Short mmCIF file of C-alpha atoms in Angstrom, two decimals:
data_model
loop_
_atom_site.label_atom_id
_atom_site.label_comp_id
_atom_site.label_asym_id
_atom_site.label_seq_id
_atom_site.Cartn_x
_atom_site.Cartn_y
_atom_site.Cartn_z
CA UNK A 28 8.99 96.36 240.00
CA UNK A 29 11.90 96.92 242.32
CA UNK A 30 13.84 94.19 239.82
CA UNK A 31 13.35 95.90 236.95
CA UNK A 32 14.54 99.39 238.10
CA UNK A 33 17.71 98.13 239.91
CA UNK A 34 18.38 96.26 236.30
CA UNK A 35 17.13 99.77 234.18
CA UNK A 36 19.81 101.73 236.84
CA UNK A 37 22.28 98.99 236.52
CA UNK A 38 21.97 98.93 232.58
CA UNK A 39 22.02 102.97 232.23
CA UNK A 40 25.55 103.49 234.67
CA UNK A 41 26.85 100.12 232.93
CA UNK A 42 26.25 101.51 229.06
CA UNK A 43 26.54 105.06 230.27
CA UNK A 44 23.25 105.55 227.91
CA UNK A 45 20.98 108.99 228.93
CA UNK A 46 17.63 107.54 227.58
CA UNK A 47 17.95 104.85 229.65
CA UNK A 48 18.96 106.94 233.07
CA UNK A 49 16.06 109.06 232.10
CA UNK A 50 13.96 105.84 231.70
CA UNK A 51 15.03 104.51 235.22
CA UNK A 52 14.44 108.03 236.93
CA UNK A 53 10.63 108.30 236.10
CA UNK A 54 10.62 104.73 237.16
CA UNK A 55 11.70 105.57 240.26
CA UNK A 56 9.44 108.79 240.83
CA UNK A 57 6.26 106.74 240.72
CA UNK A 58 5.01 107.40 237.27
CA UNK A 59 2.76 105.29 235.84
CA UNK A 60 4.66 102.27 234.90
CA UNK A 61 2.44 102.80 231.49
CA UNK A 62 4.49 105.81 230.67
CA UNK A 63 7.94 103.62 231.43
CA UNK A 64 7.13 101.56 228.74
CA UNK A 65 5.76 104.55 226.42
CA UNK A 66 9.33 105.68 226.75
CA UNK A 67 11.07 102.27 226.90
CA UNK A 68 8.97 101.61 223.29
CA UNK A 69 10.05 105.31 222.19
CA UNK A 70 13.90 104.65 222.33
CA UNK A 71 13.47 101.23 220.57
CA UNK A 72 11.92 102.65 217.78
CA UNK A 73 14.66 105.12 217.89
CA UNK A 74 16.79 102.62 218.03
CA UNK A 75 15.70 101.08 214.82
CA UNK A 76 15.68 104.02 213.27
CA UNK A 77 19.59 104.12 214.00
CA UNK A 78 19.73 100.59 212.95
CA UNK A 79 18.05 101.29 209.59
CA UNK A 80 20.65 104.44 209.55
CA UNK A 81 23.38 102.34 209.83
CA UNK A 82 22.15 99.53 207.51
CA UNK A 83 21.83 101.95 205.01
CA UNK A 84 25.07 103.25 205.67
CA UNK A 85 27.04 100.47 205.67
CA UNK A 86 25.45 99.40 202.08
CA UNK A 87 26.54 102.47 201.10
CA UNK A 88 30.08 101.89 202.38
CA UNK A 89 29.98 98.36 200.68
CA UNK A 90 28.86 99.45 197.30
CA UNK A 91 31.17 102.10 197.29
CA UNK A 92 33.99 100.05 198.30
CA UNK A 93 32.78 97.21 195.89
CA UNK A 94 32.86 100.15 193.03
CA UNK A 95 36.06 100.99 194.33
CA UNK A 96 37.55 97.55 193.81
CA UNK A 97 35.77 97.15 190.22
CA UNK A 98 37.79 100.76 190.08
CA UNK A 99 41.24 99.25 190.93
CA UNK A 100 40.21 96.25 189.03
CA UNK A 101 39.86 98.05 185.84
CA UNK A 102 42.80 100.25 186.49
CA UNK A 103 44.98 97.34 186.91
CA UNK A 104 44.17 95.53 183.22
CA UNK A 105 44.42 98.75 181.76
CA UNK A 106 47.64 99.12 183.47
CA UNK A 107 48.54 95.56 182.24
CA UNK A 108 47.29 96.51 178.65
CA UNK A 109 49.41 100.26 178.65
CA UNK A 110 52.35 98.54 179.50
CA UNK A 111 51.70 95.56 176.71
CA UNK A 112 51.44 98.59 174.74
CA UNK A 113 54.55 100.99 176.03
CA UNK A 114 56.54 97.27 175.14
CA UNK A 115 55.63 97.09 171.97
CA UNK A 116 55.76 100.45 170.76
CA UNK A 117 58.92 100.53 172.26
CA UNK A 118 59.89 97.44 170.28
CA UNK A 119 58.63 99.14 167.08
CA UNK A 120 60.34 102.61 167.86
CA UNK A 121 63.69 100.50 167.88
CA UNK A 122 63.21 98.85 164.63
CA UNK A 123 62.02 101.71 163.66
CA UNK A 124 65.14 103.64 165.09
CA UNK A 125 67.32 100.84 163.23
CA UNK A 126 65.66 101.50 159.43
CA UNK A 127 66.42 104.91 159.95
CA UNK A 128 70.16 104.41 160.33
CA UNK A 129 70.22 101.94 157.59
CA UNK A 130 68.19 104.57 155.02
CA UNK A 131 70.01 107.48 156.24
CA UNK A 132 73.33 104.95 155.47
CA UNK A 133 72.08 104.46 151.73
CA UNK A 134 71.41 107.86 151.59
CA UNK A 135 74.35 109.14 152.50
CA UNK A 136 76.26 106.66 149.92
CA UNK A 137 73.77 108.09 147.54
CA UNK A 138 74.36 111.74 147.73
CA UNK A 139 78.55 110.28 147.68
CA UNK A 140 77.51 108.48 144.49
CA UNK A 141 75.67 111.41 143.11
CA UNK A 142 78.51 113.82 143.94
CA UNK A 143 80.93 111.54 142.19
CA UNK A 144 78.66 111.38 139.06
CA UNK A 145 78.49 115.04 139.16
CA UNK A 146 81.95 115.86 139.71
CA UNK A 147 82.88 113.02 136.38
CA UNK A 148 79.80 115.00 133.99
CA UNK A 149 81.49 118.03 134.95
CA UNK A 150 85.03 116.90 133.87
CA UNK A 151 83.52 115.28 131.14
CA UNK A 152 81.64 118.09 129.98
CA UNK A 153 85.00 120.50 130.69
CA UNK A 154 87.09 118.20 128.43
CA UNK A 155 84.44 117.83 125.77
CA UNK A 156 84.45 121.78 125.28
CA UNK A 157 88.51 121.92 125.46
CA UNK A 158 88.34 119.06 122.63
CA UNK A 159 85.65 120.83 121.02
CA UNK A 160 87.53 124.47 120.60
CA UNK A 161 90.93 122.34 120.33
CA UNK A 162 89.09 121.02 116.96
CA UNK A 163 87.65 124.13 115.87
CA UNK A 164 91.51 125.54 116.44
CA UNK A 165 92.57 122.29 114.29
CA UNK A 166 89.93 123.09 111.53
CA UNK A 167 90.76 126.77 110.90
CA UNK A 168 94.37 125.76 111.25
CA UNK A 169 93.76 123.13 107.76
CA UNK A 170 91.80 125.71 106.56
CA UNK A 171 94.32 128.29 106.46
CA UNK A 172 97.09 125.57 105.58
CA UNK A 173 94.87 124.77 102.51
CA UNK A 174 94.40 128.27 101.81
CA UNK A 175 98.18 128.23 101.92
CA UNK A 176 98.82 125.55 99.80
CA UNK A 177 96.82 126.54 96.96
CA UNK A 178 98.10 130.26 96.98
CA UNK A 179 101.80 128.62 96.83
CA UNK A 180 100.33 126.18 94.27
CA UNK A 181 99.03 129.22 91.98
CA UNK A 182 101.96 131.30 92.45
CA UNK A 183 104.67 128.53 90.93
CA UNK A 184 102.27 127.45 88.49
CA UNK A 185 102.31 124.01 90.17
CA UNK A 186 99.08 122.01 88.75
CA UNK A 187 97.40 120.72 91.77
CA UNK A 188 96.55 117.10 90.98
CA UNK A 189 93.94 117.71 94.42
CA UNK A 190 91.60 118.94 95.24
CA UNK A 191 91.64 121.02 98.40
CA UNK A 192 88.29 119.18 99.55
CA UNK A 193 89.79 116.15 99.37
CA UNK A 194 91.70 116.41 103.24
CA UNK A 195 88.07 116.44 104.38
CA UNK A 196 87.11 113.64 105.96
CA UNK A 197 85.38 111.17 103.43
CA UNK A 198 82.29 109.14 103.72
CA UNK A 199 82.89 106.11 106.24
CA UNK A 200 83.64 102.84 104.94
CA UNK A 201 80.98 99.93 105.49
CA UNK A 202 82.34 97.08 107.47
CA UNK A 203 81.66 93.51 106.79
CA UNK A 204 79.07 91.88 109.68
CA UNK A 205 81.32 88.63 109.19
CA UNK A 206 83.75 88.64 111.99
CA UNK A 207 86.30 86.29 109.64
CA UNK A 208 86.35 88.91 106.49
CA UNK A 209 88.95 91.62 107.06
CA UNK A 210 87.63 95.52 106.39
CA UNK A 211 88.76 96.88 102.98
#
């Protein structure tokens, strides 16, 4: 008896553990050793409850830290993927970037090429109407040169062996399909 409550004493300063002083101390007052080992049974089930505690705990801590690496895991391929991604969008954004310049190149030389089209039609269409009103000027010039002619005509008594229709322009002549016959 005296063994086992120099090693409880020894045990409780050594781990610094209450229960275990407390333990010793009614060892030492005489209780009823039955009551020592009451107590002594007490704190181990205690003690397993703390175990369990801690068991549970620590699967707790390893599932989450498991979960945690899955986590990273995950986050790393889709990492891997976004920047497989960012690469070749950024590919396509430059090939992209480099149609642009070429369509925006032919665009620009269109818009030249319709400007210069534009600017011709409009000469065109400017010396068309001078021609045009230079020809009506032309016609009522013959007109009043014809008019001219026959009042001359009329006043000397001059037969006029025309006739004033005549200075119109006649129907056109037919030209021969055979490249080796000269026109008429």
């Amino acid at each position: 008896k005296q063994q086992i409550l120099a090693q409880l004493s020894k045990l409780a300063s050594k781990h610094g553990a209450a229960a275990l002083g407390r333990v010793a101390a009614a060892a030492q007052s005489g209780n009823d050793f039955r009551k020592v080992i009451i107590t002594i049974d007490n704190m181990i089930g205690h003690i397993r409850k703390e175990e369990a505690n801690d068991i549970a705990h620590r699967d707790r801590c390893e599932n989450a830290l498991q979960k945690n690496k899955n986590s990273w895991e995950d986050a790393k391929v889709l990492q891997e993927q976004t920047k497989s991604l960012i690469s070749r969008l950024t590919e396509k954004q430059g090939n992209l970037k480099s149609r642009i310049e070429i369509l925006e190149g032919e665009i620009e030389v269109t818009n030249k090429n319709i400007k210069e089209r534009l600017d011709l039609r409009n000469k065109e269409q400017t010396d068309f109407e001078t021609a045009l009103r230079v020809d009506k000027a032309a016609v009522n010039l013959l007109d009043k040169a014809i008019v001219a002619l026959t009042a001359f005509y009329k006043k000397h008594g001059i037969q006029m062996t025309w006739a004033p229709m005549t200075l119109l322009q006649q129907e056109p002549r037919q030209l021969s399909l055979d490249s080796d016959t000269p026109p008429e």
